[in-house]
Amino acid sequence: MSSEQRSPYVRPRRLRRTAALRELVADVRLGVDDLVAPLFVREGIDEPQPIESLPGVVQHTIESLRTEVGELIDLGVRAVILFGVPAEKDTVGSGAYDRDGIVQVALRDLRAEFGDSVVLMADLCVDEYTDHGHCGIVDDHGVVDNDATLEIYAKAAVAQATAGAHVVAPSGMMDGQVAVIREALDGAGHVDVSILAYSAKYASALYGPFRDAVDVSIADGGDRKGYQQDYRNVAEALREIDLDLDEGADMVMVKPALSYLDVIADVAAHVDVPVAAYHVSGEYAMIHAAGERGWIDADAVALEHLTAIKRAGATIILTYFTRWFAERR
Ligand code: PBG
C-alpha cells in the first residue's frame, strides 16, 4: 500500500503505547484458576525425590504431597491431577485399582484434609503400574488388548472415586473407555464424579521426562503408536472427541498442547464442553533447558506458550508451570 492510499487515521499502534492500554485491550487472559498442577506421588519413600528431567518437579511422599496441595490452594490453584509411582509393578497394573494403591491412599488423605476446596483429579491409566509399561493388558503377541483393558479401567475408576477423586481422567486411549468408566461409576453410586477424557492424545516424543517421573520404560523398545493418535491426523481428533462425548465425557482434552494448537482450536470450535490442553513434560523441559543455557528467557517463553494455548481455545491447562505461575502474580 502506498502512503497516499493509507489512511492517516488508522494507527493500531495507538493501543500498544502504554502498558495500561495493552492491559486494557488484551483479549486473552491467563489466570491461575485456568491451571491444573500435575503432581507425582511415590510409594515407599521417606523424602521427596527430584526428577532430573523435570527441574522443580518432585516425586512426593504422602506428607509432602499434602503440604504441596495446601500451598497450591493458598496460592489460588483450583485443581491438581495425581499420578502414582508404585513400589511394585505387575502385568495387569493392579496398583491402579487396589484400594491401597498409592494414588488411592493419596486421594483419601487429600480429600479428608481439603474436602471440596480443590478439585482432585486422578489420571486413570495403568502404564505407571505395569511391568511392561503399556497402558493396558498385553496379549501373547505383545499387543494391548482393548477390551480386557477396559475391565481394569472400570475398577480403577471406582477405586479412585471411592477414595475421593472429583474427576477421573482416562488417558489410555482405549476405544470405549469413557462408556465403560461412566457405567462403572454410576453402578457404584458415583454419579457425581466427572470424566475428563484425554480424547485427542497423540503418540508424542514430548512425553520423555514424564516417563522418568513415573519410572516407566516400554518393554522391548515398544511405543504407544498402536493406541495413541498419529500426529499426521486431525479429523480423527474430532472423531475421538465426538465418541467420548457420546459416551459421557464431561470435559475433553488435547495432548500435547503447543505442537497441537490447531487441534485445540478445531476442538474448541466443535464442542460445548470445557476443553483442556496438557502442556506436557517435554514442553516444560525444553523451556527449562534453553533457559538454563541463557538461550531464551524461560519465564517469558513460559508465559507466551501458556497464553498461546489459551488463545487457541483451551479453557483448562494442565502444566508443570502451575505453581510458578501462581507465585509470580
Ligand atoms: C499416561 C500418561 C502419560 C502422560 C500423561 N498420562 C504418558 C504417556 O502417554 O506415555 C504424559 C504427560 C507428560 O508428558 O507430561 N498415563
Short mmCIF file of C-alpha atoms and ligand atoms in Angstrom, two decimals:
data_model
loop_
_atom_site.label_atom_id
_atom_site.label_comp_id
_atom_site.label_asym_id
_atom_site.label_seq_id
_atom_site.Cartn_x
_atom_site.Cartn_y
_atom_site.Cartn_z
CA MET A 1 0.00 0.00 0.00
CA SER A 2 1.47 3.34 -0.96
CA SER A 3 1.48 6.15 1.55
CA GLU A 4 -1.15 8.07 -0.45
CA GLN A 5 -3.57 5.11 -0.15
CA ARG A 6 -3.02 4.59 3.58
CA SER A 7 -5.43 6.35 5.82
CA PRO A 8 -3.52 8.68 8.13
CA TYR A 9 -6.13 7.99 10.80
CA VAL A 10 -5.70 4.20 11.17
CA ARG A 11 -2.89 3.57 13.60
CA PRO A 12 -3.19 0.26 15.52
CA ARG A 13 -0.03 1.13 17.44
CA ARG A 14 -2.01 3.72 19.42
CA LEU A 15 -3.43 0.90 21.54
CA ARG A 16 0.02 -0.55 22.24
CA ARG A 17 1.53 2.65 23.54
CA THR A 18 1.44 2.07 27.30
CA ALA A 19 1.33 -0.99 29.49
CA ALA A 20 -2.03 0.12 30.89
CA LEU A 21 -3.53 0.38 27.39
CA ARG A 22 -2.19 -3.02 26.42
CA GLU A 23 -3.63 -4.47 29.61
CA LEU A 24 -6.99 -2.88 28.87
CA VAL A 25 -7.37 -4.20 25.34
CA ALA A 26 -5.82 -7.69 25.73
CA ASP A 27 -8.39 -10.27 24.80
CA VAL A 28 -6.75 -13.39 26.18
CA ARG A 29 -6.18 -13.52 29.91
CA LEU A 30 -4.46 -16.36 31.61
CA GLY A 31 -5.50 -16.86 35.22
CA VAL A 32 -4.30 -19.16 37.96
CA ASP A 33 -7.80 -20.66 38.00
CA ASP A 34 -7.27 -21.94 34.45
CA LEU A 35 -4.40 -24.16 35.54
CA VAL A 36 -4.13 -27.70 36.85
CA ALA A 37 -0.96 -28.87 38.62
CA PRO A 38 0.20 -32.38 37.72
CA LEU A 39 1.65 -34.00 40.88
CA PHE A 40 3.51 -37.26 41.36
CA VAL A 41 3.24 -39.39 44.49
CA ARG A 42 5.55 -42.32 45.05
CA GLU A 43 5.05 -45.29 47.31
CA GLY A 44 7.72 -46.30 49.81
CA ILE A 45 9.86 -43.18 50.02
CA ASP A 46 10.62 -41.01 53.06
CA GLU A 47 11.74 -37.87 51.28
CA PRO A 48 10.54 -36.19 48.07
CA GLN A 49 12.71 -37.24 45.12
CA PRO A 50 13.74 -34.72 42.46
CA ILE A 51 13.12 -35.63 38.81
CA GLU A 52 16.19 -34.73 36.82
CA SER A 53 14.46 -34.09 33.51
CA LEU A 54 11.68 -32.04 35.17
CA PRO A 55 13.51 -29.35 37.17
CA GLY A 56 11.46 -28.15 40.14
CA VAL A 57 9.07 -31.13 39.99
CA VAL A 58 9.39 -33.97 42.50
CA GLN A 59 8.00 -37.38 43.34
CA HIS A 60 6.13 -36.67 46.55
CA THR A 61 5.61 -38.63 49.73
CA ILE A 62 2.06 -38.63 51.06
CA GLU A 63 3.11 -35.95 53.57
CA SER A 64 4.93 -33.69 51.11
CA LEU A 65 2.02 -34.04 48.70
CA ARG A 66 -0.37 -32.81 51.39
CA THR A 67 1.89 -29.82 52.09
CA GLU A 68 2.19 -29.01 48.38
CA VAL A 69 -1.55 -29.16 47.78
CA GLY A 70 -2.19 -26.95 50.81
CA GLU A 71 0.25 -24.36 49.48
CA LEU A 72 -1.24 -24.53 45.99
CA ILE A 73 -4.70 -23.89 47.43
CA ASP A 74 -3.35 -20.87 49.30
CA LEU A 75 -1.88 -19.61 46.02
CA GLY A 76 -5.31 -19.81 44.35
CA VAL A 77 -4.86 -23.03 42.37
CA ARG A 78 -8.16 -24.81 41.84
CA ALA A 79 -7.15 -28.26 40.68
CA VAL A 80 -4.44 -30.90 40.79
CA ILE A 81 -4.07 -34.15 38.86
CA LEU A 82 -2.35 -37.08 40.55
CA PHE A 83 -0.03 -39.68 39.07
CA GLY A 84 1.20 -42.62 41.12
CA VAL A 85 4.54 -44.38 41.21
CA PRO A 86 4.01 -47.77 42.89
CA ALA A 87 6.70 -49.69 44.79
CA GLU A 88 5.94 -52.80 42.72
CA LYS A 89 4.68 -53.18 39.17
CA ASP A 90 2.95 -56.26 37.71
CA THR A 91 1.49 -57.48 34.41
CA VAL A 92 -2.01 -56.07 34.96
CA GLY A 93 -1.11 -52.89 36.84
CA SER A 94 -3.04 -53.84 39.97
CA GLY A 95 -1.76 -50.79 41.86
CA ALA A 96 -4.08 -48.71 39.69
CA TYR A 97 -7.20 -50.25 41.24
CA ASP A 98 -6.09 -51.61 44.63
CA ARG A 99 -7.84 -49.91 47.49
CA ASP A 100 -4.39 -49.26 48.92
CA GLY A 101 -2.68 -48.31 45.68
CA ILE A 102 -0.63 -45.16 46.16
CA VAL A 103 -3.00 -42.78 44.37
CA GLN A 104 -5.99 -44.09 46.26
CA VAL A 105 -4.12 -43.59 49.55
CA ALA A 106 -3.20 -40.06 48.46
CA LEU A 107 -6.76 -39.24 47.40
CA ARG A 108 -8.20 -40.34 50.73
CA ASP A 109 -5.65 -38.23 52.55
CA LEU A 110 -6.20 -35.11 50.42
CA ARG A 111 -9.98 -35.38 50.43
CA ALA A 112 -10.00 -35.72 54.23
CA GLU A 113 -7.68 -32.73 54.57
CA PHE A 114 -9.05 -30.35 51.93
CA GLY A 115 -12.59 -31.54 51.17
CA ASP A 116 -14.02 -29.77 48.15
CA SER A 117 -11.71 -26.75 48.32
CA VAL A 118 -9.60 -28.10 45.46
CA VAL A 119 -10.61 -30.28 42.51
CA LEU A 120 -8.90 -33.64 42.90
CA MET A 121 -8.29 -35.26 39.54
CA ALA A 122 -6.78 -38.69 39.05
CA ASP A 123 -5.05 -39.77 35.88
CA LEU A 124 -6.66 -43.09 35.01
CA CYS A 125 -4.25 -45.42 33.26
CA VAL A 126 -2.09 -48.42 34.08
CA ASP A 127 1.24 -47.64 32.45
CA GLU A 128 2.75 -46.46 35.74
CA TYR A 129 1.70 -49.75 37.32
CA THR A 130 2.53 -52.36 34.67
CA ASP A 131 5.93 -54.07 34.45
CA HIS A 132 5.84 -53.82 30.63
CA GLY A 133 4.97 -50.09 30.69
CA HIS A 134 1.97 -50.28 28.37
CA CYS A 135 -1.35 -48.56 29.06
CA GLY A 136 -3.24 -51.84 29.14
CA ILE A 137 -3.23 -55.62 29.28
CA VAL A 138 -0.79 -57.08 26.76
CA ASP A 139 -1.73 -60.29 24.91
CA ASP A 140 0.59 -63.16 23.91
CA HIS A 141 1.67 -61.24 20.81
CA GLY A 142 2.64 -58.12 22.73
CA VAL A 143 -0.47 -56.24 21.56
CA VAL A 144 -2.57 -54.24 24.02
CA ASP A 145 -5.96 -55.97 24.35
CA ASN A 146 -8.56 -53.20 24.25
CA ASP A 147 -11.49 -54.92 25.92
CA ALA A 148 -9.50 -56.75 28.59
CA THR A 149 -8.01 -53.37 29.50
CA LEU A 150 -11.45 -51.75 29.84
CA GLU A 151 -12.28 -54.07 32.73
CA ILE A 152 -9.21 -52.82 34.59
CA TYR A 153 -10.05 -49.18 33.85
CA ALA A 154 -13.56 -49.67 35.26
CA LYS A 155 -12.09 -50.99 38.50
CA ALA A 156 -9.55 -48.16 38.68
CA ALA A 157 -12.29 -45.54 38.18
CA VAL A 158 -14.37 -46.92 41.02
CA ALA A 159 -11.30 -47.18 43.28
CA GLN A 160 -10.34 -43.56 42.56
CA ALA A 161 -13.89 -42.25 43.04
CA THR A 162 -14.32 -44.20 46.26
CA ALA A 163 -11.03 -42.76 47.52
CA GLY A 164 -12.24 -39.20 46.89
CA ALA A 165 -11.48 -38.16 43.31
CA HIS A 166 -13.81 -35.44 41.98
CA VAL A 167 -12.68 -36.13 38.42
CA VAL A 168 -11.21 -39.21 36.78
CA ALA A 169 -9.13 -38.66 33.67
CA PRO A 170 -8.70 -41.71 31.44
CA SER A 171 -5.50 -41.33 29.43
CA GLY A 172 -5.02 -44.77 27.91
CA MET A 173 -6.73 -44.19 24.53
CA MET A 174 -8.65 -47.48 24.58
CA ASP A 175 -11.79 -47.48 22.46
CA GLY A 176 -14.92 -47.34 24.58
CA GLN A 177 -13.10 -46.38 27.79
CA VAL A 178 -15.35 -43.46 28.66
CA ALA A 179 -18.56 -45.51 28.34
CA VAL A 180 -17.22 -48.33 30.49
CA ILE A 181 -15.95 -45.91 33.13
CA ARG A 182 -19.24 -43.96 33.22
CA GLU A 183 -21.20 -47.16 33.62
CA ALA A 184 -18.91 -48.43 36.37
CA LEU A 185 -19.01 -45.12 38.26
CA ASP A 186 -22.79 -44.89 38.04
CA GLY A 187 -23.15 -48.53 39.05
CA ALA A 188 -21.09 -47.86 42.17
CA GLY A 189 -23.15 -44.78 43.08
CA HIS A 190 -20.59 -42.22 41.87
CA VAL A 191 -22.94 -40.39 39.52
CA ASP A 192 -21.42 -37.05 40.56
CA VAL A 193 -17.82 -37.91 39.69
CA SER A 194 -16.92 -36.37 36.36
CA ILE A 195 -14.82 -37.62 33.50
CA LEU A 196 -12.10 -35.54 31.87
CA ALA A 197 -11.31 -37.60 28.79
CA TYR A 198 -7.87 -37.44 27.25
CA SER A 199 -9.73 -37.66 23.93
CA ALA A 200 -7.20 -36.45 21.38
CA LYS A 201 -3.97 -37.80 22.76
CA TYR A 202 -1.17 -38.12 20.29
CA ALA A 203 1.74 -40.57 20.30
CA SER A 204 4.36 -37.94 21.05
CA ALA A 205 8.07 -37.82 21.73
CA LEU A 206 7.33 -35.00 24.18
CA TYR A 207 6.38 -37.40 27.00
CA GLY A 208 10.00 -38.39 27.67
CA PRO A 209 10.57 -36.60 31.01
CA PHE A 210 7.18 -37.82 32.30
CA ARG A 211 8.32 -41.38 31.84
CA ASP A 212 11.33 -40.61 34.03
CA ALA A 213 8.95 -39.14 36.59
CA VAL A 214 6.91 -42.33 36.83
CA ASP A 215 9.77 -44.78 36.18
CA VAL A 216 8.22 -46.17 33.01
CA SER A 217 10.05 -47.71 30.11
CA ILE A 218 8.09 -49.58 27.50
CA ALA A 219 9.14 -53.22 27.12
CA ASP A 220 11.16 -54.33 24.07
CA GLY A 221 11.74 -50.80 22.85
CA GLY A 222 7.99 -50.54 22.18
CA ASP A 223 5.88 -47.44 21.72
CA ARG A 224 2.25 -46.38 22.00
CA LYS A 225 1.55 -45.82 18.32
CA GLY A 226 -0.92 -48.71 18.31
CA TYR A 227 -3.30 -46.80 20.59
CA GLN A 228 -2.34 -43.11 20.77
CA GLN A 229 -3.07 -40.97 17.72
CA ASP A 230 -0.80 -40.39 14.74
CA TYR A 231 0.22 -36.75 14.63
CA ARG A 232 -0.39 -36.58 10.92
CA ASN A 233 -4.14 -36.78 11.57
CA VAL A 234 -6.52 -34.04 12.63
CA ALA A 235 -10.03 -35.17 11.56
CA GLU A 236 -9.50 -38.21 13.73
CA ALA A 237 -9.20 -35.96 16.76
CA LEU A 238 -12.74 -34.66 16.21
CA ARG A 239 -13.96 -38.22 15.78
CA GLU A 240 -12.37 -39.22 19.09
CA ILE A 241 -13.93 -36.17 20.75
CA ASP A 242 -17.41 -36.99 19.40
CA LEU A 243 -17.15 -40.58 20.57
CA ASP A 244 -16.06 -39.55 24.05
CA LEU A 245 -18.89 -37.02 24.34
CA ASP A 246 -21.40 -39.65 23.20
CA GLU A 247 -20.00 -41.96 25.84
CA GLY A 248 -20.48 -39.37 28.58
CA ALA A 249 -17.28 -37.34 28.86
CA ASP A 250 -17.85 -34.11 30.81
CA MET A 251 -14.67 -32.42 29.57
CA VAL A 252 -12.27 -33.27 26.77
CA MET A 253 -8.53 -32.88 26.40
CA VAL A 254 -5.99 -32.37 23.66
CA LYS A 255 -2.44 -33.52 24.39
CA PRO A 256 0.31 -32.35 23.92
CA ALA A 257 -0.54 -28.67 23.61
CA LEU A 258 1.94 -26.48 21.83
CA SER A 259 2.50 -28.55 18.69
CA TYR A 260 -1.26 -29.12 18.54
CA LEU A 261 -2.69 -25.60 18.74
CA ASP A 262 -4.58 -26.23 15.51
CA VAL A 263 -6.22 -29.28 17.07
CA ILE A 264 -7.12 -27.30 20.20
CA ALA A 265 -8.71 -24.58 18.03
CA ASP A 266 -10.68 -27.12 15.97
CA VAL A 267 -11.89 -28.91 19.09
CA ALA A 268 -12.85 -25.67 20.84
CA ALA A 269 -14.93 -24.64 17.82
CA HIS A 270 -16.55 -28.06 17.69
CA VAL A 271 -17.74 -28.70 21.26
CA ASP A 272 -19.70 -27.02 24.02
CA VAL A 273 -17.89 -28.62 26.96
CA PRO A 274 -14.73 -27.35 28.64
CA VAL A 275 -11.61 -28.03 26.58
CA ALA A 276 -8.42 -28.92 28.42
CA ALA A 277 -4.92 -29.00 26.97
CA TYR A 278 -1.94 -30.75 28.51
CA HIS A 279 1.27 -28.76 28.28
CA VAL A 280 3.39 -31.88 28.68
CA SER A 281 6.68 -32.74 30.32
CA GLY A 282 8.83 -32.31 27.20
CA GLU A 283 7.32 -28.88 26.53
CA TYR A 284 8.24 -27.84 30.07
CA ALA A 285 11.71 -29.40 29.95
CA MET A 286 12.64 -27.66 26.69
CA ILE A 287 11.91 -24.25 28.14
CA HIS A 288 13.99 -25.01 31.23
CA ALA A 289 16.91 -26.42 29.28
CA ALA A 290 17.15 -23.49 26.88
CA GLY A 291 16.62 -21.05 29.75
CA GLU A 292 19.46 -22.60 31.78
CA ARG A 293 21.82 -22.07 28.85
CA GLY A 294 20.77 -18.46 28.66
CA TRP A 295 19.45 -19.00 25.13
CA ILE A 296 15.92 -17.86 25.94
CA ASP A 297 14.23 -16.03 28.78
CA ALA A 298 12.48 -19.05 30.26
CA ASP A 299 9.85 -17.11 32.24
CA ALA A 300 8.86 -15.01 29.25
CA VAL A 301 8.63 -18.05 26.97
CA ALA A 302 6.59 -20.00 29.53
CA LEU A 303 4.08 -17.17 29.72
CA GLU A 304 3.96 -16.81 25.94
CA HIS A 305 3.37 -20.54 25.46
CA LEU A 306 0.67 -20.86 28.10
CA THR A 307 -1.10 -17.80 26.73
CA ALA A 308 -0.95 -19.27 23.23
CA ILE A 309 -2.64 -22.43 24.46
CA LYS A 310 -5.43 -20.37 25.96
CA ARG A 311 -5.66 -18.21 22.83
CA ALA A 312 -6.08 -21.37 20.75
CA GLY A 313 -9.20 -22.17 22.78
CA ALA A 314 -8.27 -24.23 25.82
CA THR A 315 -10.13 -23.21 28.97
CA ILE A 316 -8.15 -25.55 31.23
CA ILE A 317 -4.39 -26.06 31.02
CA LEU A 318 -2.53 -28.85 32.75
CA THR A 319 1.01 -27.60 33.24
CA TYR A 320 4.10 -28.12 35.39
CA PHE A 321 4.32 -24.31 35.45
CA THR A 322 1.20 -24.02 37.62
CA ARG A 323 2.98 -23.26 40.88
CA TRP A 324 5.45 -20.91 39.20
CA PHE A 325 2.56 -19.03 37.58
CA ALA A 326 0.61 -18.82 40.83
CA GLU A 327 3.65 -17.48 42.67
CA ARG A 328 4.54 -14.83 40.14
CA ARG A 329 1.29 -12.89 40.42
C1 PBG B 1 -0.35 -41.98 30.67
C2 PBG B 1 0.08 -40.56 30.62
C3 PBG B 1 1.25 -40.05 30.03
C4 PBG B 1 1.25 -38.69 30.27
C5 PBG B 1 0.11 -38.39 30.98
N1 PBG B 1 -0.62 -39.56 31.17
C6 PBG B 1 2.36 -40.77 29.38
C7 PBG B 1 2.19 -41.50 28.13
O1 PBG B 1 1.15 -41.50 27.49
O2 PBG B 1 3.18 -42.12 27.74
C8 PBG B 1 2.32 -37.75 29.81
C9 PBG B 1 2.35 -36.42 30.48
C10 PBG B 1 3.57 -35.61 30.23
O3 PBG B 1 4.43 -35.91 29.39
O4 PBG B 1 3.70 -34.59 30.91
N2 PBG B 1 -0.61 -42.39 32.00
#
